[in-house]
Short mmCIF file of C-alpha atoms in Angstrom, two decimals:
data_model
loop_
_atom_site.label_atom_id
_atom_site.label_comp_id
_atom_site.label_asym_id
_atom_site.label_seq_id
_atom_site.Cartn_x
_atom_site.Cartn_y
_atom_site.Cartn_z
CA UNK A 259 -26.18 19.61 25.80
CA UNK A 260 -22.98 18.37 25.19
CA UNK A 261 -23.09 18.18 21.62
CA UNK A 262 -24.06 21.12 21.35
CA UNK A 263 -21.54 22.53 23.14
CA UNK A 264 -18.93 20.82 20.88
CA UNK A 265 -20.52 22.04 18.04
CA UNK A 266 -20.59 25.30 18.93
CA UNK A 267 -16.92 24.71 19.83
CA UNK A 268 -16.47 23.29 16.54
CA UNK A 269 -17.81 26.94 14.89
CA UNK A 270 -15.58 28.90 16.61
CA UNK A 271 -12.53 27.11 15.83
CA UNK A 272 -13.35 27.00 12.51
CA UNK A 273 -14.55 30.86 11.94
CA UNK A 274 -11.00 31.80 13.85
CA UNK A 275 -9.12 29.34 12.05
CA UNK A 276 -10.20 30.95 9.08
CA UNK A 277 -9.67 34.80 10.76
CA UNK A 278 -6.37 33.58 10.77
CA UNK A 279 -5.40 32.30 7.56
CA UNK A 280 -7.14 35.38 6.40
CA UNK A 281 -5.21 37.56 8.39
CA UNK A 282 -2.36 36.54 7.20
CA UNK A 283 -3.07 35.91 3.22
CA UNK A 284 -3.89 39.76 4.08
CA UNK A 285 -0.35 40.92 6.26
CA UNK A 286 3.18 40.57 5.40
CA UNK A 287 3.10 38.66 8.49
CA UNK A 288 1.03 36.97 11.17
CA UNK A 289 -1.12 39.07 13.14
CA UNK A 290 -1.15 38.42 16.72
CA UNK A 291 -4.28 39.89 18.74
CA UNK A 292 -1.78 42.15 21.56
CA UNK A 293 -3.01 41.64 24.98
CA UNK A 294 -4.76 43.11 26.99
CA UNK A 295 -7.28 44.91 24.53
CA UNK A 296 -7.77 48.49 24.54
CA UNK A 297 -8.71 50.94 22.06
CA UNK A 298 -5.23 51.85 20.76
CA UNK A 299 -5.40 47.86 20.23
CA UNK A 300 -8.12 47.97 17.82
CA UNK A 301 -6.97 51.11 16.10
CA UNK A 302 -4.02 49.30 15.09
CA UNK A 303 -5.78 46.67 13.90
CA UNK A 304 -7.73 48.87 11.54
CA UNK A 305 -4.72 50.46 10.23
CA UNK A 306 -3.02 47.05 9.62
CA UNK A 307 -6.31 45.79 7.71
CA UNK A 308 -6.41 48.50 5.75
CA UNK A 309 -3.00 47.11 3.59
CA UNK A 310 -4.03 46.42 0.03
CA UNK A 311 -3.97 42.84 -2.28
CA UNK A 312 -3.59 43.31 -5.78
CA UNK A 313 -3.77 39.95 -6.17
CA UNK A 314 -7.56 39.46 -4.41
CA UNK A 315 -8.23 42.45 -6.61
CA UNK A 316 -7.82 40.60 -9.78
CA UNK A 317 -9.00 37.37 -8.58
CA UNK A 318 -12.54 39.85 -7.36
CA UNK A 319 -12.43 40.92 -11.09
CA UNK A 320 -12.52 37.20 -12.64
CA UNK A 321 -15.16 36.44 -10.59
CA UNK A 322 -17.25 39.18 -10.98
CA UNK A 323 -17.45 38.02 -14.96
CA UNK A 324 -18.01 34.56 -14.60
CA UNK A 325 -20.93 35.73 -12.22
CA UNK A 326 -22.53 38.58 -14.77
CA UNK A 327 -25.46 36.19 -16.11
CA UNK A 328 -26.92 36.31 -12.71
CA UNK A 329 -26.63 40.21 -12.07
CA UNK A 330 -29.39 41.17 -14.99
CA UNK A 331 -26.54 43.71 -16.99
CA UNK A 332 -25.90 45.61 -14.24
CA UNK A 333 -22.33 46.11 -13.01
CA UNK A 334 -20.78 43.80 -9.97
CA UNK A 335 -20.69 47.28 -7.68
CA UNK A 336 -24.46 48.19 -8.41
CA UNK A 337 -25.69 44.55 -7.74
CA UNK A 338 -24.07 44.63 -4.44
CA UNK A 339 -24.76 48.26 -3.32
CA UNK A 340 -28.52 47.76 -4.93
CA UNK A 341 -29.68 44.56 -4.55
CA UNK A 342 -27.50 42.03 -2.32
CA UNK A 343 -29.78 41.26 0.83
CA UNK A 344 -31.85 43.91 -0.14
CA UNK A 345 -33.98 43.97 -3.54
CA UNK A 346 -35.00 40.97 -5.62
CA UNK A 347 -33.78 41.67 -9.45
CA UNK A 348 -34.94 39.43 -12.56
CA UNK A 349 -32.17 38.61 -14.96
CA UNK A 350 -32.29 36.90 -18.92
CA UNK A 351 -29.22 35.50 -19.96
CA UNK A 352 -30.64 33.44 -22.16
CA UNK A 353 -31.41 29.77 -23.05
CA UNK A 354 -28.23 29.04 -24.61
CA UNK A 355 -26.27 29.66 -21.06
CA UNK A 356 -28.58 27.96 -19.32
CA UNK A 357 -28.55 24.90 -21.28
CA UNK A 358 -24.80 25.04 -21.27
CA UNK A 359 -25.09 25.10 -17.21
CA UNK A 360 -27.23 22.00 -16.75
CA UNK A 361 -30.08 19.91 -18.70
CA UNK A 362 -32.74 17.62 -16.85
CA UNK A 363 -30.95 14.39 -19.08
CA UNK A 364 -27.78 14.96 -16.64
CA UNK A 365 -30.18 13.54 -13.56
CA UNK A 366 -30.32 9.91 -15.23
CA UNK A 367 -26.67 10.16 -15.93
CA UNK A 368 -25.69 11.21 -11.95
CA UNK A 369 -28.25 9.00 -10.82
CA UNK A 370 -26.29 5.91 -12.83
CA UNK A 371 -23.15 7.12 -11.49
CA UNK A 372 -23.46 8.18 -7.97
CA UNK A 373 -24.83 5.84 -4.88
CA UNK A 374 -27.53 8.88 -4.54
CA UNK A 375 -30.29 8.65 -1.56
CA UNK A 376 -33.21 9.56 -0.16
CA UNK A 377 -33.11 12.12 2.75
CA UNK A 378 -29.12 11.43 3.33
CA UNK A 379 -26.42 14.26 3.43
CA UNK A 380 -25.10 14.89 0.37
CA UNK A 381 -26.66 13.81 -2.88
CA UNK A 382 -30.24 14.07 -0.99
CA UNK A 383 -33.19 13.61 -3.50
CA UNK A 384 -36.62 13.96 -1.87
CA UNK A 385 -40.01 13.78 -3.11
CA UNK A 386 -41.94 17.00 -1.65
CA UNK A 387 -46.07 16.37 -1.89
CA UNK A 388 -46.83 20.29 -3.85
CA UNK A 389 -47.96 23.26 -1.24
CA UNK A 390 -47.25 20.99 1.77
CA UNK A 391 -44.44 23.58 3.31
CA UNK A 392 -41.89 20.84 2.55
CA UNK A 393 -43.09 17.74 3.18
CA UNK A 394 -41.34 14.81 2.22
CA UNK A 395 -43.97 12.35 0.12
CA UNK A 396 -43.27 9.21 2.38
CA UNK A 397 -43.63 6.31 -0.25
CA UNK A 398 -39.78 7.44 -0.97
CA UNK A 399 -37.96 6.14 2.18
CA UNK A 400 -35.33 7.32 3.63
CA UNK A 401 -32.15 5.78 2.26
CA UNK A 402 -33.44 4.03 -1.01
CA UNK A 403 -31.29 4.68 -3.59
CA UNK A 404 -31.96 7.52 -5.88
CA UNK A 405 -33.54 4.94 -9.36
CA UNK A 406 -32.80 6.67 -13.10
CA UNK A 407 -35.91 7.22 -13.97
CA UNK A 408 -36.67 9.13 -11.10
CA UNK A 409 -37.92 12.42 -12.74
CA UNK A 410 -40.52 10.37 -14.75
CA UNK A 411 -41.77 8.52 -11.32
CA UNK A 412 -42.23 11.51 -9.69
CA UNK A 413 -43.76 13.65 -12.03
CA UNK A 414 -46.46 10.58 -13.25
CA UNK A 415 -47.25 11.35 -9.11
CA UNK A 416 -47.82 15.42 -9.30
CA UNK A 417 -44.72 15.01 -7.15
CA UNK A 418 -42.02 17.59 -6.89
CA UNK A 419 -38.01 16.10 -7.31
CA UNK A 420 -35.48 17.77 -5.21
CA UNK A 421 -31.57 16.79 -5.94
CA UNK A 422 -29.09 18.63 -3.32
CA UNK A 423 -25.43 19.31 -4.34
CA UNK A 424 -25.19 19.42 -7.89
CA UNK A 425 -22.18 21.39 -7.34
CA UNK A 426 -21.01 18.00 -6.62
CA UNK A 427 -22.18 15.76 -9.16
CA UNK A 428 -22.30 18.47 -12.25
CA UNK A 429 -18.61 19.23 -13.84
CA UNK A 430 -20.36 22.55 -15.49
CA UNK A 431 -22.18 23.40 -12.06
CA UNK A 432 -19.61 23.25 -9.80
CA UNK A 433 -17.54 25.25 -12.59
CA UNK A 434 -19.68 28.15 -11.94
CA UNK A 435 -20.37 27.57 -8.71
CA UNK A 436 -16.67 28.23 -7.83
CA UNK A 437 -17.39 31.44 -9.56
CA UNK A 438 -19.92 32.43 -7.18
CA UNK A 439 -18.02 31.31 -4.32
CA UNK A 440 -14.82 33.65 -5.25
CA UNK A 441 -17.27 36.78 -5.72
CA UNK A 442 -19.72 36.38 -2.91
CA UNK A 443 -16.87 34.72 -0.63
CA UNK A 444 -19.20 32.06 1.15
CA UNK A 445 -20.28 29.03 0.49
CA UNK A 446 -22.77 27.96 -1.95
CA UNK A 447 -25.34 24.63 -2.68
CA UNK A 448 -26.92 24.40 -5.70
CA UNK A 449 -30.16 22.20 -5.64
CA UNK A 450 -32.42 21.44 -8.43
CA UNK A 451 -36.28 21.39 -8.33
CA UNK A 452 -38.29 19.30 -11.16
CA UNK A 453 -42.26 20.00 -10.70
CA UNK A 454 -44.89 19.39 -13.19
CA UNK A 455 -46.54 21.40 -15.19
CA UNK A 456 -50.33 23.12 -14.02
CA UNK A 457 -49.84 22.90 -10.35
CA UNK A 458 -51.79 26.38 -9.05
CA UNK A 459 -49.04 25.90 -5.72
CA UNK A 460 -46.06 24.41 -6.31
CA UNK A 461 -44.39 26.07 -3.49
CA UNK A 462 -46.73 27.50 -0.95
CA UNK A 463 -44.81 31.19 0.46
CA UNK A 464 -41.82 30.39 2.53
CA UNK A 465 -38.59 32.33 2.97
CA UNK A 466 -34.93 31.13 3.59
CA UNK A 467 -31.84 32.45 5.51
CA UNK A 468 -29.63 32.54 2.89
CA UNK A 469 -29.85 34.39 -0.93
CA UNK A 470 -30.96 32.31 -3.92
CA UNK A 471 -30.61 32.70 -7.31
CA UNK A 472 -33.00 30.76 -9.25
CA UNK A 473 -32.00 29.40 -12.78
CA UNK A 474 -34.80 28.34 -14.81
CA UNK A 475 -33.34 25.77 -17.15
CA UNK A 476 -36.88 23.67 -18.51
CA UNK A 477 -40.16 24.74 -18.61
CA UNK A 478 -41.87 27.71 -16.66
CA UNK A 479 -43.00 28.45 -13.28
CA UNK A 480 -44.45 31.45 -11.79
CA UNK A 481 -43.16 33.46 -9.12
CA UNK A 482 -44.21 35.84 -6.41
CA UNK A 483 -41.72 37.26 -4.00
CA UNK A 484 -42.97 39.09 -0.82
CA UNK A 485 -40.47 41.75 0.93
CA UNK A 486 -40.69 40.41 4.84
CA UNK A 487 -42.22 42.58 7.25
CA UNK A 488 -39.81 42.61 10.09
CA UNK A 489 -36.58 42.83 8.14
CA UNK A 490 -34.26 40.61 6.68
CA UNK A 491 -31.58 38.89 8.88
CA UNK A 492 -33.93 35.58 9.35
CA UNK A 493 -32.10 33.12 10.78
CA UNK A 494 -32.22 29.39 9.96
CA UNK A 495 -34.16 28.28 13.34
CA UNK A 496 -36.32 31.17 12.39
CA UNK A 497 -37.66 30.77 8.61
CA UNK A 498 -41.18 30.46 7.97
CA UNK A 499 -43.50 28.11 5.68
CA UNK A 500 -40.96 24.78 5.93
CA UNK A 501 -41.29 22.10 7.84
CA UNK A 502 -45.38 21.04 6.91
CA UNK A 503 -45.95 24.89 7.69
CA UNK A 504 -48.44 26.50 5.14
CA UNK A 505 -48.46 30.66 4.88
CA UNK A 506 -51.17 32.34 2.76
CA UNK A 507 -49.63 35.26 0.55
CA UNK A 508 -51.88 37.65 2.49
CA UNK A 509 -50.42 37.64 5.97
CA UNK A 510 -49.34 41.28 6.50
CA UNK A 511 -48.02 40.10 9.70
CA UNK A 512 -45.46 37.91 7.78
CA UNK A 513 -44.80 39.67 4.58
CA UNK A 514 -45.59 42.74 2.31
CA UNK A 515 -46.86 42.74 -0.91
CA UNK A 516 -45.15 41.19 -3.74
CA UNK A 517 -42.21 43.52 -5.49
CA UNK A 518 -42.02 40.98 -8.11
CA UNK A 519 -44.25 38.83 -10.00
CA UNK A 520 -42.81 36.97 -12.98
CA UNK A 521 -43.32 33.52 -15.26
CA UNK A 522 -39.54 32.27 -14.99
CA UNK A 523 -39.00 31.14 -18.73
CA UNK A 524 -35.66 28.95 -19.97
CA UNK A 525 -32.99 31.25 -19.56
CA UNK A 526 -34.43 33.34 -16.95
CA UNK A 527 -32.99 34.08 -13.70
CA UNK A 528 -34.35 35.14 -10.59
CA UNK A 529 -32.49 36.59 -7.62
CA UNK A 530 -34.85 36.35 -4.23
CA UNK A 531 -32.80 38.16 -1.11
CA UNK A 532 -32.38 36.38 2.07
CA UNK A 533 -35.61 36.25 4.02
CA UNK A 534 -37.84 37.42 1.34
CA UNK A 535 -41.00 35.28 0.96
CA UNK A 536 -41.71 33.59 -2.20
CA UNK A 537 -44.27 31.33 -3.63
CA UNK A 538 -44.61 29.08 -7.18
CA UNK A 539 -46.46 27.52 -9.09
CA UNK A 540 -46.61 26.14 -13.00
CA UNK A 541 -50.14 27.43 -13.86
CA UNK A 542 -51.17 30.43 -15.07
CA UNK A 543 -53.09 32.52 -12.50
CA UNK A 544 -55.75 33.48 -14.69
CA UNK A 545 -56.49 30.00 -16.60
CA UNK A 546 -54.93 27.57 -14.43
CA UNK A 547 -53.86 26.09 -17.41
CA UNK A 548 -49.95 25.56 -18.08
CA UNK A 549 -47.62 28.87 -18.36
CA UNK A 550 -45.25 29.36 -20.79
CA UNK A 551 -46.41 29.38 -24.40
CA UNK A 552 -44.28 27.35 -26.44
CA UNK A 553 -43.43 25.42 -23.62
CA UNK A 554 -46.83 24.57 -22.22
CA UNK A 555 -47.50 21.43 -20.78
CA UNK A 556 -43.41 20.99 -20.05
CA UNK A 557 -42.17 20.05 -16.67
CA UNK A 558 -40.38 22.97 -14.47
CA UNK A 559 -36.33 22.51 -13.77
CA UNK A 560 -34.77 25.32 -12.24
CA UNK A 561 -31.48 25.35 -9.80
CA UNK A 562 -31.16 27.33 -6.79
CA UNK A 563 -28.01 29.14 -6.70
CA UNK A 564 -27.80 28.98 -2.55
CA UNK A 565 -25.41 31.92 -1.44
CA UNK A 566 -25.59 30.43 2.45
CA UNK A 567 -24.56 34.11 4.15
CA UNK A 568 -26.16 33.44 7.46
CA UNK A 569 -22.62 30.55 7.32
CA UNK A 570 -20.81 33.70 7.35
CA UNK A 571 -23.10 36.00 9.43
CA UNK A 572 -22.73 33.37 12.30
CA UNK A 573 -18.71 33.37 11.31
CA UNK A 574 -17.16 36.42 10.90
CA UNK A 575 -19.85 39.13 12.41
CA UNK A 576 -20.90 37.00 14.73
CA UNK A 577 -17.43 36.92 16.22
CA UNK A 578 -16.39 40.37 15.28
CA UNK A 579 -19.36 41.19 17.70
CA UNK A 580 -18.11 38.87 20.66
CA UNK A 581 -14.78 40.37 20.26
CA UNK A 582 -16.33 43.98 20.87
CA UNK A 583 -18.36 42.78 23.60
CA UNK A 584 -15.61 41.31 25.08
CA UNK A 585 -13.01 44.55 25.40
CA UNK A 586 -16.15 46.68 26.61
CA UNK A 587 -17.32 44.37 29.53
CA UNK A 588 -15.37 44.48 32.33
CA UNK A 589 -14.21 41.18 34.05
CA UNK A 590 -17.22 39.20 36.40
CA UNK A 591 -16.06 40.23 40.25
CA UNK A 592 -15.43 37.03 42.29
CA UNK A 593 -17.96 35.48 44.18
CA UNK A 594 -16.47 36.62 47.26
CA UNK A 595 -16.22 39.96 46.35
CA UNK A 596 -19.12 42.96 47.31
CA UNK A 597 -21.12 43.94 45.26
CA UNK A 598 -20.37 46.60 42.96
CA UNK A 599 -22.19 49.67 40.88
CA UNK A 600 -23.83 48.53 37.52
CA UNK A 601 -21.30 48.32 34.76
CA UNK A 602 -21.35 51.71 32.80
CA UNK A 603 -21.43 52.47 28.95
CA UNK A 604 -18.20 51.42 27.41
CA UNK A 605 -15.42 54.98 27.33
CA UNK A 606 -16.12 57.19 24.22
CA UNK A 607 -12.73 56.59 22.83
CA UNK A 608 -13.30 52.23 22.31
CA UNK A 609 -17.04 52.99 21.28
CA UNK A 610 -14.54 55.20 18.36
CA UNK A 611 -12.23 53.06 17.87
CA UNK A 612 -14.66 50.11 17.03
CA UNK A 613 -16.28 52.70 14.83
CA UNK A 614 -12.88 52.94 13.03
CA UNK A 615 -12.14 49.05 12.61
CA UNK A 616 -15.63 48.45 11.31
CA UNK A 617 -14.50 51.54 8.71
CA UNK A 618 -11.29 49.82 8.43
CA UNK A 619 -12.83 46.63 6.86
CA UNK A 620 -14.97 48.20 4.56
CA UNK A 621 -11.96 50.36 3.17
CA UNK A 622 -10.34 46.87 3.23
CA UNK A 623 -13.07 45.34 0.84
CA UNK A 624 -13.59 48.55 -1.56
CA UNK A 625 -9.54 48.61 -2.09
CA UNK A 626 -9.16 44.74 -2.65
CA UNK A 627 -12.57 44.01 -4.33
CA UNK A 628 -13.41 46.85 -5.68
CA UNK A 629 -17.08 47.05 -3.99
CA UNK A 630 -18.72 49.37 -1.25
CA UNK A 631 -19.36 46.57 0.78
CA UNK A 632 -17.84 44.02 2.72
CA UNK A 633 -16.91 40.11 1.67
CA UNK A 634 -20.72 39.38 2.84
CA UNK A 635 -22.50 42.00 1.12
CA UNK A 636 -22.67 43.78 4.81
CA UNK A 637 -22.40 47.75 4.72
CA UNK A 638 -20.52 49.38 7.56
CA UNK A 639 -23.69 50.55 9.40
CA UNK A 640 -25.45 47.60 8.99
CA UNK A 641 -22.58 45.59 11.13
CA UNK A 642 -22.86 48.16 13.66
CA UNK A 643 -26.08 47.83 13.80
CA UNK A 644 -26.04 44.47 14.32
#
């Protein structure tokens, strides 16, 4: 219990550590939160928010460039407004970028350099057993260093090779991946998966509480991705089909039919929304015999691009929320003290002028970033929904 408490501790000094700097990147000077809280309050805040940055304005534009490849031609706006958190959207760059972003020879080379391990933070490898929900093939104990020839072991087992942080380890990863981190404005892992080739379930369907976009840099692998049934803000202690748990595709309870259903070829790219299902596998459907033409009979590497918004959900909007709940609940009455009529609705004019600070910080992102949504990809209504 205590550590918990601490950690949660921990969050909230860190989220309003970070309000703060923000704050006052964003003001000619410091905001200070004026006490006690009442709507006039929070309509100044608004107002004050509402201040433009040329300079996050152009640093929004250089990101949005370096992060084109993964937004399948269309413009940074329409990717946000269309498809962040919302619709899945298949992308070709091109083999040339990919290649330039990361080949499956680099593994050898970060495995000679770097004291990688199994199942340890940062620079985790693990060996997942194919269609298992996730489980970790035990002959690779936890610990043991990470050997070269890794990729070889594990595909000569029908093994799947997971590498975590390659944002750490890869000088042209982590190069991009600060690119994704300006635009998106949260932070992002980068993982690679190496499967072989003519497994009818690589991945059995799972989702994840973050957005991914997948980079196929060797070989193929089929996709399926499955809008969820009960909406999208999944949660980490929520997600389905990990942890040895196995979903079948057809579990209307779980998920909807597939909107997409693509072979992932070198060069392809594959965005998959936060808590959208999705399944693989490196045989065709209708042969079970390899995918991908030319490349038959290859092994699959593709990265995940890991945009980790429920970070910032659990950050920002999280304690935008508290901050609202806090000015409309009135203090607890002693213990001492009689009891007392129900709390009532909070007044008409704070229920407005929440309404106007939530409008304030969208204003705030279309003026700096040039986007009709906010630093998360969260519309107006959505936050006040939430």
């Amino acid at each position: 219990v205590i550590s918990k408490a601490i950690d949660r501790l921990a969050r909230h000094f860190a989220a309003a550590l970070l309000a703060g700097l923000a704050c006052y990147s964003w003001q000619a000077e410091p905001f200070v939160w004026p006490s006690p809280a009442s709507s006039e309050h929070v309509a100044s805040l608004a107002d004050r928010l509402s201040a433009e940055s040329p300079a996050a304005e152009e640093s929004a534009a250089a990101a949005c460039d370096a992060v084109r490849p993964l937004l399948g031609g269309l413009s940074c706006r329409s990717f946000l407004s269309d498809h962040w958190e919302v619709a899945p959207l298949l992308s070709r760059p091109g083999a040339a970028w990919a290649r330039a972003l990361f080949s499956l020879r680099d593994v050898e080379r970060m495995a000679r350099l770097w004291p990688l391990r199994f199942l340890r933070n940062h620079g985790t490898a693990v060996v997942h057993t194919p269609g298992s929900g996730f489980l970790a093939d035990p002959r690779w104990e936890r610990g043991a260093a990470v050997p070269p020839d890794i990729v070889e072991v594990a595909l000569a087992a029908e093994r799947t090779f997971v590498l975590h942080n390659l944002e750490v380890y890869s000088p042209p990863v982590a190069a991009f991946t600060r690119s994704v981190v300006a635009f998106f404005h949260a932070y992002t892992q980068v993982n690679l998966y190496v499967s072989p080739a003519g497994l009818e379930v690589a991945t059995s369907p799972h989702q994840d509480a973050h957005s991914v976009f997948i980079v196929q840099a060797r070989g193929c692998k089929r996709w399926s991705v499955h809008p969820p049934a009960r909406g999208n803000w999944t949660l980490r202690s929520l997600q389905r089909g990990k942890a040895g748990e196995v979903l079948s595709p057809s579990d209307g309870s779980l998920m909807q039919p597939p909107s997409i259903e693509a072979t992932l070829t070198p060069g392809d790219v594959l965005y998959v929304p936060r808590a959208f299902f999705h399944a693989t596998a490196t045989a065709d459907a209708a042969t079970g015999d390899s995918c991908g033409g030319a490349d038959a009979g290859d092994p699959s590497a593709a990265l995940t691009i890991s945009v980790l918004s429920e970070d910032v959900f659990a950050t920002w909007l999280y304690l935008l929320g508290e901050a609202l709940d806090e000015l409309a609940t009135p203090p607890p009455n002693p213990p001492t003290a009689p009891p007392t009529a129900p709390p009532t609705a909070p007044p008409a004019e704070l229920r407005g002028a929440a309404a106007r600070l939530v409008s304030a910080l969208r204003r705030l992102a279309v003026a700096q970033l040039g986007i009709e949504q906010s630093h998360t990809g969260l519309s107006a209504s959505r936050v006040c929904d939430q």
